[in-house]
PDB file of C-alpha atoms in Angstrom:
ATOM      1  CA  MET A   1       0.360   0.129  -0.157  1.00 52.00           C
ATOM      2  CA  ARG A   2       3.025   2.543   0.688  1.00 52.00           C
ATOM      3  CA  ALA A   3       4.976   2.306  -2.522  1.00 49.00           C
ATOM      4  CA  GLN A   4       1.617   2.028  -4.643  1.00 52.00           C
ATOM      5  CA  ARG A   5       1.671   5.455  -2.352  1.00 54.00           C
ATOM      6  CA  ALA A   6       5.255   6.042  -3.168  1.00 50.00           C
ATOM      7  CA  SER A   7       4.118   5.347  -7.407  1.00 48.00           C
ATOM      8  CA  LYS A   8       1.390   7.795  -6.913  1.00 53.00           C
ATOM      9  CA  ASP A   9       3.603  10.970  -5.792  1.00 52.00           C
ATOM     10  CA  VAL A  10       6.129  10.054  -7.865  1.00 49.00           C
ATOM     11  CA  GLU A  11       4.057   9.666 -11.389  1.00 46.00           C
ATOM     12  CA  ALA A  12       3.127  13.093 -10.878  1.00 49.00           C
ATOM     13  CA  GLU A  13       6.662  13.871 -10.634  1.00 46.00           C
ATOM     14  CA  CYS A  14       8.232  12.022 -13.646  1.00 40.00           C
ATOM     15  CA  PRO A  15       5.086  10.652 -15.678  1.00 39.00           C
ATOM     16  CA  LEU A  16       6.695  10.114 -19.209  1.00 36.00           C
ATOM     17  CA  LEU A  17       8.733   7.281 -16.335  1.00 41.00           C
ATOM     18  CA  LEU A  18       6.091   5.329 -15.356  1.00 41.00           C
ATOM     19  CA  PRO A  19       3.527   2.919 -16.823  1.00 43.00           C
ATOM     20  CA  ALA A  20       0.373   4.251 -16.765  1.00 42.00           C
ATOM     21  CA  ARG A  21      -2.569   0.864 -16.968  1.00 44.00           C
ATOM     22  CA  ARG A  22      -0.047  -1.571 -14.931  1.00 43.00           C
ATOM     23  CA  PRO A  23       0.031  -1.086 -11.081  1.00 43.00           C
ATOM     24  CA  LYS A  24       2.674  -3.415 -11.081  1.00 43.00           C
ATOM     25  CA  ALA A  25       5.008  -2.472 -13.317  1.00 40.00           C
ATOM     26  CA  ARG A  26       4.519   1.209 -12.103  1.00 38.00           C
ATOM     27  CA  LEU A  27       6.576  -0.302  -9.055  1.00 40.00           C
ATOM     28  CA  GLN A  28       8.769  -2.221 -10.718  1.00 41.00           C
ATOM     29  CA  VAL A  29       9.920   0.828 -12.836  1.00 38.00           C
ATOM     30  CA  LEU A  30       9.860   3.879  -9.205  1.00 39.00           C
ATOM     31  CA  HIS A  31      12.262   1.328  -8.270  1.00 40.00           C
ATOM     32  CA  LEU A  32      14.857   0.655 -11.266  1.00 39.00           C
ATOM     33  CA  PHE A  33      14.873   4.517 -11.072  1.00 41.00           C
ATOM     34  CA  ALA A  34      15.625   5.367  -7.478  1.00 42.00           C
ATOM     35  CA  GLY A  35      18.406   2.863  -8.169  1.00 43.00           C
ATOM     36  CA  GLN A  36      19.779   3.541 -11.450  1.00 41.00           C
ATOM     37  CA  HIS A  37      19.910   7.472 -11.617  1.00 42.00           C
ATOM     38  CA  PRO A  38      22.595   8.845 -14.011  1.00 42.00           C
ATOM     39  CA  SER A  39      24.056  10.606 -10.456  1.00 44.00           C
ATOM     40  CA  PRO A  40      27.671   8.226 -10.414  1.00 48.00           C
ATOM     41  CA  LEU A  41      28.786   8.968 -14.300  1.00 46.00           C
ATOM     42  CA  ALA A  42      27.489  12.677 -13.194  1.00 45.00           C
ATOM     43  CA  ALA A  43      29.886  12.987 -10.741  1.00 47.00           C
ATOM     44  CA  GLN A  44      32.624  11.734 -12.187  1.00 51.00           C
ATOM     45  CA  GLN A  45      32.694  13.583 -14.763  1.00 53.00           C
ATOM     46  CA  GLN A  46      32.338  17.046 -12.985  1.00 62.00           C
ATOM     47  CA  ASP A  47      29.168  17.907 -13.211  1.00 70.00           C
ATOM     48  CA  THR A  48      27.769  18.103 -10.067  1.00 77.00           C
ATOM     49  CA  ALA A  49      24.354  20.208 -10.265  1.00 82.00           C
ATOM     50  CA  LEU A  50      23.268  17.152 -12.712  1.00 82.00           C
ATOM     51  CA  ALA A  51      24.286  14.964 -10.051  1.00 81.00           C
ATOM     52  CA  ARG A  52      22.773  16.416  -6.926  1.00 85.00           C
ATOM     53  CA  ALA A  53      19.352  17.122  -8.283  1.00 87.00           C
ATOM     54  CA  CYS A  54      19.574  13.074  -9.623  1.00 86.00           C
ATOM     55  CA  TYR A  55      20.562  12.400  -6.225  1.00 90.00           C
ATOM     56  CA  GLU A  56      18.005  14.425  -4.452  1.00 92.00           C
ATOM     57  CA  GLN A  57      15.359  13.292  -7.243  1.00 92.00           C
ATOM     58  CA  SER A  58      16.314   9.756  -6.227  1.00 91.00           C
ATOM     59  CA  LEU A  59      16.227  10.439  -1.772  1.00 94.00           C
ATOM     60  CA  ARG A  60      12.597  12.013  -2.658  1.00 94.00           C
ATOM     61  CA  MET A  61      11.608   8.277  -3.877  1.00 93.00           C
ATOM     62  CA  ARG A  62      13.245   6.281  -2.034  1.00 93.00           C
ATOM     63  CA  ARG A  63      11.919   8.546   1.059  1.00 94.00           C
ATOM     64  CA  MET A  64       8.133   7.857  -0.077  1.00 94.00           C
ATOM     65  CA  LEU A  65       9.469   4.314  -0.822  1.00 92.00           C
ATOM     66  CA  GLY A  66      10.159   3.869   2.511  1.00 92.00           C
ATOM     67  CA  ASP A  67      13.854   1.491   1.292  1.00 93.00           C
ATOM     68  CA  GLN A  68      16.252   2.510   4.225  1.00 95.00           C
ATOM     69  CA  ARG A  69      19.260   1.338   2.519  1.00 94.00           C
ATOM     70  CA  GLY A  70      18.569   3.347  -0.718  1.00 94.00           C
ATOM     71  CA  VAL A  71      17.861   6.825   1.452  1.00 95.00           C
ATOM     72  CA  ALA A  72      21.280   6.097   2.256  1.00 96.00           C
ATOM     73  CA  ARG A  73      22.423   5.709  -0.706  1.00 93.00           C
ATOM     74  CA  SER A  74      21.310   8.336  -1.917  1.00 94.00           C
ATOM     75  CA  LEU A  75      22.848  10.776   0.927  1.00 95.00           C
ATOM     76  CA  ASN A  76      26.327   8.471   0.624  1.00 93.00           C
ATOM     77  CA  GLY A  77      25.695  10.273  -3.261  1.00 92.00           C
ATOM     78  CA  LEU A  78      25.166  13.434  -2.041  1.00 94.00           C
ATOM     79  CA  GLY A  79      27.764  13.584  -0.069  1.00 93.00           C
ATOM     80  CA  ILE A  80      30.355  12.183  -2.760  1.00 90.00           C
ATOM     81  CA  THR A  81      29.090  15.411  -4.517  1.00 89.00           C
ATOM     82  CA  ALA A  82      29.356  18.104  -1.970  1.00 90.00           C
ATOM     83  CA  GLU A  83      33.169  16.642  -1.750  1.00 88.00           C
ATOM     84  CA  TYR A  84      33.469  17.439  -5.620  1.00 85.00           C
ATOM     85  CA  GLU A  85      32.037  21.324  -5.147  1.00 87.00           C
ATOM     86  CA  ASN A  86      34.480  21.261  -1.792  1.00 87.00           C
ATOM     87  CA  GLU A  87      31.465  21.620   0.751  1.00 90.00           C
ATOM     88  CA  LEU A  88      33.427  19.355   3.287  1.00 88.00           C
ATOM     89  CA  ALA A  89      31.338  20.593   5.854  1.00 90.00           C
ATOM     90  CA  THR A  90      28.030  19.522   4.233  1.00 93.00           C
ATOM     91  CA  ALA A  91      29.319  16.135   2.649  1.00 92.00           C
ATOM     92  CA  ALA A  92      29.946  15.948   6.223  1.00 91.00           C
ATOM     93  CA  ALA A  93      26.309  15.573   7.631  1.00 93.00           C
ATOM     94  CA  LEU A  94      24.924  14.045   4.591  1.00 95.00           C
ATOM     95  CA  TYR A  95      27.583  10.798   5.697  1.00 94.00           C
ATOM     96  CA  GLU A  96      26.928  11.368   8.993  1.00 93.00           C
ATOM     97  CA  GLU A  97      23.008  11.022   8.464  1.00 96.00           C
ATOM     98  CA  ALA A  98      23.494   7.700   5.867  1.00 96.00           C
ATOM     99  CA  LEU A  99      25.721   5.954   8.769  1.00 95.00           C
ATOM    100  CA  ALA A 100      22.950   6.392  11.269  1.00 96.00           C
ATOM    101  CA  ILE A 101      20.043   5.056   9.048  1.00 97.00           C
ATOM    102  CA  LEU A 102      23.208   2.128   7.728  1.00 96.00           C
ATOM    103  CA  ASN A 103      24.109   1.237  11.285  1.00 95.00           C
ATOM    104  CA  GLU A 104      19.847   1.328  12.270  1.00 96.00           C
ATOM    105  CA  VAL A 105      19.787  -1.663   9.180  1.00 95.00           C
ATOM    106  CA  GLY A 106      22.468  -3.622  10.413  1.00 94.00           C
ATOM    107  CA  ASP A 107      24.083  -2.547   6.573  1.00 93.00           C
ATOM    108  CA  THR A 108      27.875  -3.742   7.790  1.00 94.00           C
ATOM    109  CA  TRP A 109      29.801  -2.870   4.148  1.00 93.00           C
ATOM    110  CA  GLY A 110      27.639   0.713   4.115  1.00 93.00           C
ATOM    111  CA  VAL A 111      28.732   1.257   7.383  1.00 95.00           C
ATOM    112  CA  ALA A 112      32.853   0.157   6.628  1.00 95.00           C
ATOM    113  CA  ALA A 113      32.203   1.951   3.433  1.00 93.00           C
ATOM    114  CA  LEU A 114      30.625   5.345   5.015  1.00 93.00           C
ATOM    115  CA  THR A 115      32.972   6.070   7.986  1.00 94.00           C
ATOM    116  CA  ASN A 116      36.411   5.398   4.877  1.00 94.00           C
ATOM    117  CA  ASN A 117      33.797   8.562   2.620  1.00 92.00           C
ATOM    118  CA  ALA A 118      33.472  10.198   6.453  1.00 92.00           C
ATOM    119  CA  GLY A 119      37.414  10.124   6.447  1.00 93.00           C
ATOM    120  CA  MET A 120      37.535  11.063   3.762  1.00 90.00           C
ATOM    121  CA  ALA A 121      35.676  14.382   4.267  1.00 90.00           C
ATOM    122  CA  LEU A 122      38.081  15.186   7.157  1.00 91.00           C
ATOM    123  CA  PHE A 123      41.147  14.520   5.701  1.00 91.00           C
ATOM    124  CA  LEU A 124      40.116  16.502   2.770  1.00 88.00           C
ATOM    125  CA  GLU A 125      39.617  19.475   5.062  1.00 87.00           C
ATOM    126  CA  GLY A 126      42.393  18.910   6.671  1.00 91.00           C
ATOM    127  CA  ARG A 127      41.166  17.726   9.764  1.00 91.00           C
ATOM    128  CA  ILE A 128      44.191  13.783   9.269  1.00 93.00           C
ATOM    129  CA  ALA A 129      44.293  12.784  12.828  1.00 94.00           C
ATOM    130  CA  GLU A 130      40.556  13.488  13.116  1.00 94.00           C
ATOM    131  CA  ALA A 131      40.138  11.466   9.868  1.00 94.00           C
ATOM    132  CA  ARG A 132      42.556   8.577  11.497  1.00 95.00           C
ATOM    133  CA  PRO A 133      40.268   6.640  13.774  1.00 96.00           C
ATOM    134  CA  LEU A 134      37.433   6.807  11.510  1.00 96.00           C
ATOM    135  CA  PHE A 135      39.849   4.578   8.662  1.00 95.00           C
ATOM    136  CA  GLU A 136      40.955   2.360  10.931  1.00 96.00           C
ATOM    137  CA  ARG A 137      37.233   1.920  11.949  1.00 96.00           C
ATOM    138  CA  ALA A 138      36.897   1.077   8.231  1.00 96.00           C
ATOM    139  CA  VAL A 139      39.183  -0.962   8.084  1.00 96.00           C
ATOM    140  CA  ALA A 140      38.181  -3.197  10.818  1.00 96.00           C
ATOM    141  CA  LEU A 141      34.795  -3.187   9.505  1.00 96.00           C
ATOM    142  CA  GLN A 142      35.689  -4.339   5.951  1.00 94.00           C
ATOM    143  CA  ARG A 143      38.239  -7.148   7.243  1.00 95.00           C
ATOM    144  CA  GLU A 144      34.895  -8.664   9.064  1.00 93.00           C
ATOM    145  CA  VAL A 145      33.088  -7.829   5.595  1.00 92.00           C
ATOM    146  CA  GLY A 146      35.679  -9.513   3.794  1.00 91.00           C
ATOM    147  CA  ASP A 147      35.687  -7.511   0.446  1.00 90.00           C
ATOM    148  CA  PRO A 148      38.992  -7.498  -0.441  1.00 92.00           C
ATOM    149  CA  HIS A 149      38.858  -4.658  -3.000  1.00 92.00           C
ATOM    150  CA  MET A 150      37.030  -1.982  -0.398  1.00 91.00           C
ATOM    151  CA  LEU A 151      39.789  -3.360   1.501  1.00 93.00           C
ATOM    152  CA  ALA A 152      42.772  -2.020  -0.326  1.00 93.00           C
ATOM    153  CA  ASN A 153      40.886   1.608  -0.260  1.00 91.00           C
ATOM    154  CA  PHE A 154      40.791   1.749   2.516  1.00 92.00           C
ATOM    155  CA  LEU A 155      43.558   0.930   3.509  1.00 94.00           C
ATOM    156  CA  SER A 156      45.671   3.101   1.091  1.00 93.00           C
ATOM    157  CA  ASN A 157      43.695   6.270   2.342  1.00 92.00           C
ATOM    158  CA  LEU A 158      45.168   4.874   6.389  1.00 92.00           C
ATOM    159  CA  GLY A 159      48.550   4.661   4.250  1.00 93.00           C
ATOM    160  CA  ASP A 160      47.411   8.221   2.933  1.00 91.00           C
ATOM    161  CA  VAL A 161      47.026   9.502   6.857  1.00 93.00           C
ATOM    162  CA  ALA A 162      50.595   7.699   8.737  1.00 92.00           C
ATOM    163  CA  ARG A 163      52.470   9.088   5.479  1.00 92.00           C
ATOM    164  CA  ASP A 164      50.973  12.644   6.045  1.00 91.00           C
ATOM    165  CA  LEU A 165      51.073  12.635  10.088  1.00 90.00           C
ATOM    166  CA  GLY A 166      54.623  11.603   8.979  1.00 88.00           C
ATOM    167  CA  ASP A 167      53.590   8.069  11.449  1.00 81.00           C
ATOM    168  CA  LEU A 168      56.712   5.791   8.314  1.00 72.00           C
ATOM    169  CA  ASP A 169      57.663   3.130  11.004  1.00 68.00           C
TER     170      ASP A 169
END
């Protein structure tokens, strides 16, 4: 029922996107659209206005759907976009909000990734010593999860902190 209500709300916002006569298909398109905005590509190409607009629309849709993990993902995307725009305090606040959600739903992989991103916002702001415990926590969580690619990224960030703090032993 809630998803159908969300679908109708979003249909007003995106009428060409949603099949009009098939409610089940409309919900499937809504879920797909909420998860597949072009935001990451726009952010990588540094079209931050487009990225922000897409993430904001995705965030609204995911909130209407009650998709907590999706809300956290959209907040993370907004945080990354804020980093690109050098709005580091905004990025940190968005990461904090997403972290609270992921902690609540028990998504350890997501908590590790967001903890790393929160550390990166501090690192980029020059608050390197404050970033270290976040990177250390992200590494510990990722070791628990067992994703070697993400672990390698997080270890690299922790290495950057050690280098910048002169902790080279």
